[in-house]
Short mmCIF file of C-alpha atoms in Angstrom, two decimals:
data_model
loop_
_atom_site.label_atom_id
_atom_site.label_comp_id
_atom_site.label_asym_id
_atom_site.label_seq_id
_atom_site.Cartn_x
_atom_site.Cartn_y
_atom_site.Cartn_z
CA UNK Q 1 -41.12 38.75 -35.31
CA UNK Q 2 -43.21 41.07 -33.03
CA UNK Q 3 -42.05 43.33 -30.43
CA UNK Q 4 -42.55 40.75 -27.76
CA UNK Q 5 -41.38 37.81 -28.93
CA UNK Q 6 -38.21 39.84 -29.91
CA UNK Q 7 -38.21 41.14 -26.19
CA UNK Q 8 -39.06 37.89 -24.97
CA UNK Q 9 -36.07 36.16 -27.16
CA UNK Q 10 -33.65 38.95 -25.79
CA UNK Q 11 -34.83 38.60 -22.07
CA UNK Q 12 -33.81 34.68 -22.24
CA UNK Q 13 -30.55 35.48 -23.93
CA UNK Q 14 -29.91 37.59 -21.14
CA UNK Q 15 -30.67 34.66 -18.41
CA UNK Q 16 -28.79 32.35 -20.41
CA UNK Q 17 -25.55 34.97 -20.73
CA UNK Q 18 -25.71 35.60 -16.98
CA UNK Q 19 -26.54 31.27 -16.45
CA UNK Q 20 -23.41 30.96 -19.00
CA UNK Q 21 -20.94 33.81 -17.04
CA UNK Q 22 -21.82 31.58 -13.61
CA UNK Q 23 -21.22 28.73 -14.74
CA UNK Q 24 -18.04 29.49 -16.84
CA UNK Q 25 -16.84 31.57 -13.49
CA UNK Q 26 -17.60 28.44 -11.49
CA UNK Q 27 -14.91 26.11 -13.92
CA UNK Q 28 -12.24 28.69 -13.60
CA UNK Q 29 -12.58 28.70 -9.92
CA UNK Q 30 -12.49 25.34 -9.66
CA UNK Q 31 -9.65 24.31 -12.08
CA UNK Q 32 -7.32 22.96 -9.92
CA UNK Q 33 -9.83 21.07 -7.70
CA UNK Q 34 -9.17 17.20 -7.46
CA UNK Q 35 -12.08 15.35 -9.19
CA UNK Q 36 -13.74 18.22 -10.76
CA UNK Q 37 -15.00 17.54 -14.17
CA UNK Q 38 -15.80 20.54 -16.54
CA UNK Q 39 -19.38 21.81 -16.64
CA UNK Q 40 -21.38 23.13 -19.79
CA UNK Q 41 -25.35 24.22 -20.36
CA UNK Q 42 -26.40 23.46 -23.46
CA UNK Q 43 -29.27 25.47 -24.63
CA UNK Q 44 -32.60 24.66 -26.23
CA UNK Q 45 -34.92 26.77 -28.24
CA UNK Q 46 -38.03 27.76 -26.01
CA UNK Q 47 -41.63 27.64 -27.40
CA UNK Q 48 -42.55 30.93 -28.68
CA UNK Q 49 -38.93 32.10 -28.80
CA UNK Q 50 -36.17 32.48 -26.71
CA UNK Q 51 -33.23 29.93 -25.33
CA UNK Q 52 -32.62 28.18 -22.06
CA UNK Q 53 -30.27 26.16 -20.66
CA UNK Q 54 -31.30 22.55 -20.51
CA UNK Q 55 -29.49 21.57 -17.44
CA UNK Q 56 -25.59 20.76 -16.21
CA UNK Q 57 -23.48 18.80 -17.60
CA UNK Q 58 -20.34 17.55 -16.93
CA UNK Q 59 -17.46 16.26 -19.20
CA UNK Q 60 -16.95 12.54 -18.65
CA UNK Q 61 -15.16 10.13 -20.63
CA UNK Q 62 -16.06 6.76 -19.16
CA UNK Q 63 -12.93 4.94 -21.41
CA UNK Q 64 -10.70 7.58 -20.08
CA UNK Q 65 -11.84 6.93 -16.21
CA UNK Q 66 -11.48 2.80 -16.94
CA UNK Q 67 -8.18 3.68 -18.09
CA UNK Q 68 -6.94 5.89 -15.71
CA UNK Q 69 -8.04 3.84 -12.76
CA UNK Q 70 -6.62 0.70 -14.27
CA UNK Q 71 -2.93 2.29 -14.34
CA UNK Q 72 -4.14 3.87 -10.81
CA UNK Q 73 -4.40 0.01 -9.36
CA UNK Q 74 -1.30 -1.30 -11.57
CA UNK Q 75 0.81 1.66 -10.03
CA UNK Q 76 -0.44 1.54 -6.05
CA UNK Q 77 0.19 -2.86 -6.20
CA UNK Q 78 3.63 -2.71 -7.41
CA UNK Q 79 3.95 0.32 -4.98
CA UNK Q 80 2.59 -1.44 -1.63
CA UNK Q 81 5.21 -4.82 -2.65
CA UNK Q 82 8.13 -2.29 -2.57
CA UNK Q 83 7.12 -0.56 0.54
CA UNK Q 84 6.37 -3.72 2.29
CA UNK Q 85 9.85 -4.91 1.34
CA UNK Q 86 11.66 -1.61 1.84
CA UNK Q 87 12.89 -2.40 5.53
CA UNK Q 88 13.88 -6.11 4.65
CA UNK Q 89 16.02 -5.19 1.86
CA UNK Q 90 17.90 -2.96 4.26
CA UNK Q 91 17.86 -5.58 6.99
CA UNK Q 92 19.22 -7.98 4.06
CA UNK Q 93 22.06 -5.35 3.77
CA UNK Q 94 24.76 -5.34 0.67
CA UNK Q 95 27.57 -7.72 -0.35
CA UNK Q 96 30.46 -6.19 1.30
CA UNK Q 97 29.00 -4.17 4.47
CA UNK Q 98 29.91 -7.13 6.80
CA UNK Q 99 26.27 -8.14 7.74
CA UNK Q 100 25.30 -9.43 4.87
CA UNK Q 101 24.64 -13.09 5.60
CA UNK Q 102 27.03 -14.00 2.49
CA UNK Q 103 29.56 -11.69 4.33
CA UNK Q 104 28.79 -13.70 7.31
CA UNK Q 105 29.12 -17.19 5.38
CA UNK Q 106 32.64 -16.15 4.07
CA UNK Q 107 33.56 -14.79 7.45
CA UNK Q 108 32.61 -18.43 9.05
CA UNK Q 109 34.80 -20.14 5.89
CA UNK Q 110 37.77 -18.20 6.52
CA UNK Q 111 37.79 -18.53 10.24
CA UNK Q 112 37.57 -22.36 9.71
CA UNK Q 113 40.06 -22.37 6.96
CA UNK Q 114 42.57 -20.68 9.57
CA UNK Q 115 41.83 -22.51 11.88
CA UNK Q 116 42.93 -25.36 10.13
CA UNK Q 117 45.95 -24.22 9.48
CA UNK Q 118 46.63 -22.54 13.39
CA UNK Q 119 44.83 -25.45 15.44
CA UNK Q 120 46.26 -24.43 18.78
CA UNK Q 121 45.67 -20.69 18.99
CA UNK Q 122 42.48 -19.89 21.07
CA UNK Q 123 42.31 -16.75 19.85
CA UNK Q 124 41.75 -18.45 16.31
CA UNK Q 125 39.40 -20.32 17.81
CA UNK Q 126 37.26 -17.72 19.36
CA UNK Q 127 37.52 -16.06 15.96
CA UNK Q 128 36.02 -19.04 14.32
CA UNK Q 129 33.19 -19.17 17.12
CA UNK Q 130 32.63 -15.64 16.70
CA UNK Q 131 31.84 -16.03 12.90
CA UNK Q 132 29.73 -18.62 13.68
CA UNK Q 133 27.97 -16.70 15.97
CA UNK Q 134 27.69 -14.19 13.63
CA UNK Q 135 26.03 -16.28 10.63
CA UNK Q 136 23.59 -17.61 13.21
CA UNK Q 137 22.42 -14.08 14.27
CA UNK Q 138 22.25 -12.82 10.87
CA UNK Q 139 19.72 -15.88 10.15
CA UNK Q 140 17.69 -15.03 13.13
CA UNK Q 141 17.87 -11.37 12.49
CA UNK Q 142 16.96 -11.70 8.70
CA UNK Q 143 13.82 -13.95 9.68
CA UNK Q 144 12.37 -11.83 11.94
CA UNK Q 145 12.86 -8.75 9.57
CA UNK Q 146 10.80 -10.96 7.14
CA UNK Q 147 8.35 -12.01 9.94
CA UNK Q 148 7.70 -8.27 10.59
CA UNK Q 149 6.88 -7.69 7.02
CA UNK Q 150 4.46 -10.72 7.06
CA UNK Q 151 2.85 -9.53 10.39
CA UNK Q 152 2.76 -5.66 8.54
CA UNK Q 153 1.46 -7.09 4.95
CA UNK Q 154 -1.35 -9.04 6.94
CA UNK Q 155 -2.40 -5.96 8.92
CA UNK Q 156 -2.39 -4.17 5.53
CA UNK Q 157 -4.76 -6.57 3.83
CA UNK Q 158 -7.17 -6.17 7.31
CA UNK Q 159 -6.71 -2.62 6.70
CA UNK Q 160 -7.68 -2.77 2.79
CA UNK Q 161 -10.52 -4.75 3.10
CA UNK Q 162 -12.05 -2.15 5.58
CA UNK Q 163 -11.31 0.45 3.59
CA UNK Q 164 -12.95 -1.15 0.64
CA UNK Q 165 -15.97 -1.99 2.42
CA UNK Q 166 -16.54 1.99 3.86
CA UNK Q 167 -15.90 3.09 0.41
CA UNK Q 168 -18.36 0.79 -1.06
CA UNK Q 169 -20.80 1.98 1.44
CA UNK Q 170 -20.04 5.32 0.54
CA UNK Q 171 -20.40 4.54 -3.21
CA UNK Q 172 -24.00 3.22 -2.40
CA UNK Q 173 -25.04 6.72 -0.86
CA UNK Q 174 -23.51 8.73 -3.46
CA UNK Q 175 -25.71 6.93 -5.81
CA UNK Q 176 -28.72 7.26 -3.88
CA UNK Q 177 -28.14 10.96 -3.60
CA UNK Q 178 -27.53 11.42 -7.05
CA UNK Q 179 -30.75 9.30 -7.91
CA UNK Q 180 -33.08 11.95 -5.76
CA UNK Q 181 -31.93 14.46 -7.94
CA UNK Q 182 -34.77 15.81 -10.63
CA UNK Q 183 -32.48 16.34 -13.12
CA UNK Q 184 -28.91 17.45 -13.92
CA UNK Q 185 -28.35 19.84 -11.26
CA UNK Q 186 -25.12 21.92 -10.24
CA UNK Q 187 -25.71 19.58 -7.03
CA UNK Q 188 -25.97 16.21 -8.93
CA UNK Q 189 -22.72 17.31 -10.62
CA UNK Q 190 -21.21 17.84 -7.83
CA UNK Q 191 -21.99 14.53 -6.25
CA UNK Q 192 -20.73 12.93 -9.58
CA UNK Q 193 -17.64 14.45 -8.72
CA UNK Q 194 -16.96 13.06 -5.22
CA UNK Q 195 -18.33 9.77 -6.66
CA UNK Q 196 -15.74 9.75 -9.32
CA UNK Q 197 -13.04 10.57 -6.38
CA UNK Q 198 -14.43 7.92 -4.43
CA UNK Q 199 -14.01 5.67 -7.20
CA UNK Q 200 -10.39 6.84 -8.11
CA UNK Q 201 -9.46 6.17 -4.33
CA UNK Q 202 -11.11 2.44 -4.34
CA UNK Q 203 -9.36 1.99 -7.68
CA UNK Q 204 -5.89 2.00 -5.71
CA UNK Q 205 -6.92 -0.82 -3.30
CA UNK Q 206 -8.31 -3.06 -6.44
CA UNK Q 207 -9.19 -3.46 -9.59
CA UNK Q 208 -12.78 -2.41 -10.37
CA UNK Q 209 -15.00 -2.24 -13.74
CA UNK Q 210 -17.94 0.64 -13.42
CA UNK Q 211 -21.19 0.57 -15.42
CA UNK Q 212 -24.50 2.09 -14.95
CA UNK Q 213 -27.87 0.21 -14.78
CA UNK Q 214 -31.05 1.47 -16.50
CA UNK Q 215 -31.81 3.82 -13.64
CA UNK Q 216 -28.72 5.16 -14.14
CA UNK Q 217 -27.06 4.38 -11.28
CA UNK Q 218 -23.34 3.47 -10.43
CA UNK Q 219 -22.63 -0.51 -10.62
CA UNK Q 220 -19.22 -1.44 -9.35
CA UNK Q 221 -17.51 -4.75 -9.91
CA UNK Q 222 -14.33 -6.91 -9.81
CA UNK Q 223 -12.32 -7.76 -12.96
CA UNK Q 224 -13.64 -11.41 -12.29
CA UNK Q 225 -17.22 -9.89 -12.46
CA UNK Q 226 -18.14 -10.17 -8.82
CA UNK Q 227 -20.32 -6.96 -7.60
CA UNK Q 228 -19.55 -4.91 -5.07
CA UNK Q 229 -22.47 -2.43 -5.97
CA UNK Q 230 -25.60 -2.65 -7.43
CA UNK Q 231 -29.06 -1.92 -6.65
CA UNK Q 232 -28.03 0.29 -4.26
CA UNK Q 233 -26.77 -2.51 -1.92
CA UNK Q 234 -22.45 -2.77 -0.88
CA UNK Q 235 -21.67 -6.25 -1.45
CA UNK Q 236 -18.68 -6.03 1.21
CA UNK Q 237 -15.69 -8.53 1.39
CA UNK Q 238 -14.97 -11.25 3.72
CA UNK Q 239 -11.11 -11.67 4.58
CA UNK Q 240 -10.56 -15.16 6.39
CA UNK Q 241 -7.30 -14.28 8.06
CA UNK Q 242 -6.34 -18.00 8.40
CA UNK Q 243 -6.35 -18.69 4.71
CA UNK Q 244 -5.54 -15.54 3.40
CA UNK Q 245 -8.72 -16.03 1.29
CA UNK Q 246 -11.58 -13.49 0.17
CA UNK Q 247 -14.90 -13.71 -0.92
CA UNK Q 248 -18.13 -11.23 -1.55
CA UNK Q 249 -21.31 -13.31 -0.74
CA UNK Q 250 -19.75 -16.56 -0.53
CA UNK Q 251 -17.65 -15.97 -3.76
CA UNK Q 252 -13.84 -16.39 -3.58
CA UNK Q 253 -12.42 -13.11 -4.69
CA UNK Q 254 -8.98 -14.11 -3.81
CA UNK Q 255 -6.31 -12.69 -6.49
CA UNK Q 256 -4.33 -14.97 -8.10
CA UNK Q 257 -6.39 -18.05 -7.10
CA UNK Q 258 -7.73 -20.29 -10.24
CA UNK Q 259 -11.57 -19.82 -10.68
CA UNK Q 260 -11.65 -16.93 -8.25
CA UNK Q 261 -13.66 -13.53 -9.78
CA UNK Q 262 -11.35 -11.54 -8.01
CA UNK Q 263 -9.47 -8.55 -9.27
CA UNK Q 264 -5.43 -9.04 -9.96
CA UNK Q 265 -4.35 -5.24 -9.90
CA UNK Q 266 -4.01 -2.91 -6.96
CA UNK Q 267 -2.78 -2.84 -3.22
CA UNK Q 268 -4.80 -5.30 -1.82
CA UNK Q 269 -4.03 -8.10 -4.72
CA UNK Q 270 -0.76 -7.08 -4.15
CA UNK Q 271 -0.33 -7.92 -0.51
CA UNK Q 272 -2.43 -10.90 -0.83
CA UNK Q 273 0.27 -12.22 -3.13
CA UNK Q 274 3.20 -11.07 -0.89
CA UNK Q 275 1.30 -12.84 1.80
CA UNK Q 276 0.03 -16.01 -0.08
CA UNK Q 277 3.49 -16.73 -2.19
CA UNK Q 278 6.00 -14.74 -2.07
CA UNK Q 279 6.76 -14.23 1.48
CA UNK Q 280 6.47 -18.08 2.27
CA UNK Q 281 8.97 -18.57 0.05
CA UNK Q 282 11.30 -16.24 0.98
CA UNK Q 283 11.01 -17.80 4.51
CA UNK Q 284 11.37 -21.01 3.38
CA UNK Q 285 14.45 -20.10 1.57
CA UNK Q 286 15.93 -19.02 4.89
CA UNK Q 287 14.78 -22.23 7.06
CA UNK Q 288 16.45 -24.22 4.37
CA UNK Q 289 19.63 -22.20 4.73
CA UNK Q 290 19.64 -22.83 8.83
CA UNK Q 291 18.67 -26.67 8.03
CA UNK Q 292 21.54 -26.85 5.48
CA UNK Q 293 24.08 -25.52 8.12
CA UNK Q 294 22.91 -27.72 10.05
CA UNK Q 295 22.93 -31.18 8.64
CA UNK Q 296 26.14 -29.78 7.13
CA UNK Q 297 28.24 -29.47 10.20
CA UNK Q 298 26.08 -32.64 12.25
CA UNK Q 299 27.39 -34.98 9.38
CA UNK Q 300 31.07 -33.70 9.30
CA UNK Q 301 31.04 -33.84 12.85
CA UNK Q 302 32.25 -37.73 14.17
CA UNK Q 303 31.75 -36.90 17.38
CA UNK Q 304 28.34 -37.00 17.95
CA UNK Q 305 25.97 -39.33 16.93
CA UNK Q 306 22.49 -39.41 15.44
CA UNK Q 307 20.18 -36.75 16.12
CA UNK Q 308 22.52 -34.79 18.42
CA UNK Q 309 23.02 -30.86 17.37
CA UNK Q 310 26.16 -30.07 16.00
CA UNK Q 311 28.22 -26.45 16.10
CA UNK Q 312 24.26 -25.04 15.13
CA UNK Q 313 21.39 -26.38 16.55
CA UNK Q 314 17.55 -25.97 16.76
CA UNK Q 315 17.33 -24.12 20.31
CA UNK Q 316 19.31 -26.36 21.49
CA UNK Q 317 18.18 -29.40 19.58
CA UNK Q 318 19.72 -31.21 16.96
CA UNK Q 319 18.06 -31.31 13.07
CA UNK Q 320 14.82 -32.70 12.65
CA UNK Q 321 13.24 -32.44 9.08
CA UNK Q 322 9.72 -31.95 10.24
CA UNK Q 323 10.40 -28.95 12.28
CA UNK Q 324 12.06 -27.07 9.45
CA UNK Q 325 9.49 -24.11 9.58
CA UNK Q 326 10.81 -20.98 11.41
CA UNK Q 327 14.02 -22.68 11.58
CA UNK Q 328 15.68 -19.81 10.79
CA UNK Q 329 14.67 -17.49 13.85
CA UNK Q 330 15.18 -20.54 16.12
CA UNK Q 331 18.77 -21.44 15.26
CA UNK Q 332 21.62 -21.17 17.49
CA UNK Q 333 25.06 -21.79 18.40
CA UNK Q 334 25.85 -25.17 20.61
CA UNK Q 335 26.49 -24.32 24.04
CA UNK Q 336 29.35 -26.82 23.93
CA UNK Q 337 31.39 -24.16 22.15
CA UNK Q 338 30.11 -21.56 24.26
CA UNK Q 339 32.55 -20.24 27.29
CA UNK Q 340 29.01 -18.29 29.24
CA UNK Q 341 27.43 -21.77 28.96
CA UNK Q 342 30.39 -23.71 30.32
CA UNK Q 343 31.69 -24.94 26.97
CA UNK Q 344 34.94 -24.20 24.96
CA UNK Q 345 35.64 -22.84 21.63
CA UNK Q 346 37.95 -25.42 21.01
CA UNK Q 347 35.55 -27.93 20.47
CA UNK Q 348 35.82 -26.47 16.77
CA UNK Q 349 38.77 -28.17 16.54
CA UNK Q 350 38.52 -31.44 18.56
CA UNK Q 351 34.38 -31.77 17.57
CA UNK Q 352 31.13 -30.77 19.37
CA UNK Q 353 30.99 -34.06 21.08
CA UNK Q 354 34.77 -33.92 21.88
CA UNK Q 355 34.82 -34.87 25.85
CA UNK Q 356 38.37 -33.06 26.51
CA UNK Q 357 40.73 -31.48 24.12
CA UNK Q 358 42.95 -33.40 21.82
CA UNK Q 359 46.28 -32.67 19.86
CA UNK Q 360 46.92 -29.08 20.01
CA UNK Q 361 48.22 -29.42 16.42
CA UNK Q 362 45.01 -31.39 14.60
CA UNK Q 363 43.11 -29.52 11.96
CA UNK Q 364 41.58 -31.91 9.95
CA UNK Q 365 38.05 -31.55 11.46
CA UNK Q 366 38.12 -27.80 10.94
CA UNK Q 367 39.29 -28.32 7.47
CA UNK Q 368 36.50 -30.78 6.96
CA UNK Q 369 33.95 -28.26 7.81
CA UNK Q 370 35.38 -26.00 5.75
CA UNK Q 371 35.23 -28.11 2.95
CA UNK Q 372 31.58 -29.30 3.49
CA UNK Q 373 30.73 -25.48 3.30
CA UNK Q 374 32.22 -25.59 -0.33
CA UNK Q 375 30.48 -28.96 -1.34
CA UNK Q 376 27.05 -29.02 -2.96
CA UNK Q 377 24.57 -29.23 -0.53
CA UNK Q 378 20.72 -30.58 -0.86
CA UNK Q 379 17.98 -28.00 -0.98
CA UNK Q 380 14.60 -28.84 -1.27
CA UNK Q 381 12.80 -27.54 -4.78
CA UNK Q 382 10.04 -25.70 -2.66
CA UNK Q 383 12.60 -22.91 -1.92
CA UNK Q 384 12.75 -21.62 -5.73
CA UNK Q 385 16.69 -22.02 -5.91
CA UNK Q 386 17.43 -24.99 -7.19
CA UNK Q 387 18.24 -28.75 -5.23
CA UNK Q 388 21.59 -28.38 -5.63
CA UNK Q 389 24.26 -25.64 -4.37
CA UNK Q 390 27.32 -24.68 -2.43
CA UNK Q 391 26.30 -22.57 0.68
CA UNK Q 392 27.61 -20.05 -0.62
CA UNK Q 393 25.63 -20.28 -4.44
CA UNK Q 394 22.64 -21.11 -2.40
CA UNK Q 395 22.71 -17.62 -0.32
CA UNK Q 396 23.76 -15.26 -3.17
CA UNK Q 397 21.02 -16.80 -5.14
CA UNK Q 398 18.61 -15.97 -2.36
CA UNK Q 399 19.78 -12.76 -1.47
CA UNK Q 400 19.67 -11.59 -5.50
CA UNK Q 401 16.03 -13.35 -5.67
CA UNK Q 402 14.91 -11.32 -2.60
CA UNK Q 403 16.66 -8.03 -3.66
CA UNK Q 404 15.18 -8.42 -6.22
CA UNK Q 405 11.89 -8.51 -5.71
CA UNK Q 406 11.60 -5.45 -4.14
CA UNK Q 407 13.66 -3.94 -6.78
CA UNK Q 408 11.70 -5.25 -9.58
CA UNK Q 409 8.53 -3.92 -8.14
CA UNK Q 410 9.82 -0.53 -7.26
CA UNK Q 411 11.16 0.01 -11.27
CA UNK Q 412 7.94 -1.14 -12.14
CA UNK Q 413 6.07 1.13 -10.38
CA UNK Q 414 8.09 3.86 -11.80
CA UNK Q 415 7.30 2.95 -15.32
CA UNK Q 416 3.66 2.16 -15.00
CA UNK Q 417 3.96 5.67 -13.20
CA UNK Q 418 4.83 7.44 -16.26
CA UNK Q 419 1.54 5.58 -17.82
CA UNK Q 420 -0.55 6.62 -14.97
CA UNK Q 421 0.70 10.28 -15.86
CA UNK Q 422 0.07 9.77 -19.33
CA UNK Q 423 -3.68 8.79 -18.96
CA UNK Q 424 -4.34 11.56 -16.15
CA UNK Q 425 -3.30 14.04 -18.33
CA UNK Q 426 -5.50 12.74 -21.62
CA UNK Q 427 -8.28 12.51 -18.95
CA UNK Q 428 -7.87 15.79 -17.50
CA UNK Q 429 -7.58 17.40 -21.30
CA UNK Q 430 -10.97 15.69 -22.12
CA UNK Q 431 -12.73 16.64 -18.92
CA UNK Q 432 -10.67 19.24 -16.92
CA UNK Q 433 -10.68 22.82 -17.30
CA UNK Q 434 -8.87 24.42 -19.79
CA UNK Q 435 -8.57 28.20 -18.21
CA UNK Q 436 -7.50 29.79 -21.99
CA UNK Q 437 -10.93 28.23 -23.08
CA UNK Q 438 -12.96 29.40 -20.30
CA UNK Q 439 -11.39 33.20 -20.95
CA UNK Q 440 -12.56 32.96 -24.31
CA UNK Q 441 -15.96 32.00 -23.30
CA UNK Q 442 -15.92 34.96 -20.66
CA UNK Q 443 -15.21 37.06 -24.08
CA UNK Q 444 -18.29 35.40 -26.02
CA UNK Q 445 -20.36 35.96 -22.89
CA UNK Q 446 -19.94 39.41 -23.13
CA UNK Q 447 -20.45 39.78 -26.67
CA UNK Q 448 -23.86 38.08 -26.28
CA UNK Q 449 -24.71 39.75 -22.92
CA UNK Q 450 -23.82 43.05 -24.83
CA UNK Q 451 -26.10 41.69 -28.11
CA UNK Q 452 -29.10 41.27 -26.20
CA UNK Q 453 -28.74 44.21 -23.74
CA UNK Q 454 -28.79 46.13 -27.36
CA UNK Q 455 -32.21 44.48 -28.41
CA UNK Q 456 -33.93 45.19 -25.78
CA UNK Q 457 -32.48 48.81 -25.27
CA UNK Q 458 -33.31 49.18 -28.92
CA UNK Q 459 -36.94 47.48 -28.74
CA UNK Q 460 -37.44 50.39 -26.01
CA UNK Q 461 -36.54 53.02 -28.00
CA UNK Q 462 -39.10 51.49 -30.38
CA UNK Q 463 -42.41 51.24 -27.55
CA UNK Q 464 -41.47 55.10 -26.86
CA UNK Q 465 -41.33 55.89 -30.06
CA UNK Q 466 -44.72 54.33 -30.69
CA UNK Q 467 -46.18 56.24 -27.65
CA UNK Q 468 -44.87 58.86 -28.66
CA UNK Q 469 -46.94 58.84 -31.85
CA UNK Q 470 -50.10 57.36 -30.96
CA UNK Q 471 -50.12 60.54 -28.35
#
């Protein structure tokens, strides 16, 4: 090797060591920054001797990226369900707290049983009336709480769609800026960090699949194959509020819809499932209970005619099967038993249609009302709780299912969270910065720098010796 080539090799070695040191110190400085992937710069041989960095490379594992985003979507979906139902679960209450629908029904049955045994006591009549009023209030309050959940969930869907569309535009912009970079530069690596972090955020809203085209551009699609980003174009989601459906370029991507090409995980899918399935079923259960109470008291009361309201009314009217939707929010106590509206609690003993008080010792109607609550009632199978059950059993099943929906989502979120964290740890190990390894790299850099510096110093001494010999 000639002195010139040796000098060139040593000088390129020093330059490579300097670049290596800068890269390593950058890794250490950014070790805790979210989305940062470890940088490296492989060396290539130069014509005539020496080495040079071939460009900045990010530590990337596409398989781990995809696995992590799937887990992010799954956890986010369950957290969305649990969060949406948290306040509603509180409104449902717990058995034994006195405000629970099951407790309110029990209080009414006890009140009717006591009235049947002591029909002449006005105070006992008032107690039974208060229990009935409490049950009607409980149904209205519970239904109103559920309606608030529906409104908040619908608003969440609208917000999620806006978030997805804004993020898709951001992905397109990052895609374009990355493609404009002349090669594997530090700036390109930084843009790819930003893109990776953006896609992680998008995965919370919907499950997605990421690939690259032949030009290296990111392609984003739903798990069903509907393209969201391709050819530097964002295909934005469109939400039909009335139909609770999603589409992309006219393609149905509504989660849970047969034949749709959407994603089944993520916050958006969970909220749409609540709107389209769970919340309507829960509302139907409340309405069925309200309807069963109205029908039961009407049928058990011989003092009222067909179509006339009994103890429980639909905002003052009798039960109408065609007006079942939203009944739990409208159920009220008949004005005929309310003294503040010109009625009297004695009608709980004598009948809602009674024109005047009957025998004070007659408890047969109160007993019939109580027995009606103990007998099986008919319910629509659409409520999902069977077609025959006592009022107590139906309410118990309803509370168990509705509380269970939130509890199950919370438990699944915790379980899936452990899986997400495990994948995140694997991803960090493969793509993140290990401080110990980077410090070892610095020691190697120091040795490399010292070796190349020694070569240059030796070459300098050789040149001086040759010059002196010639002179």
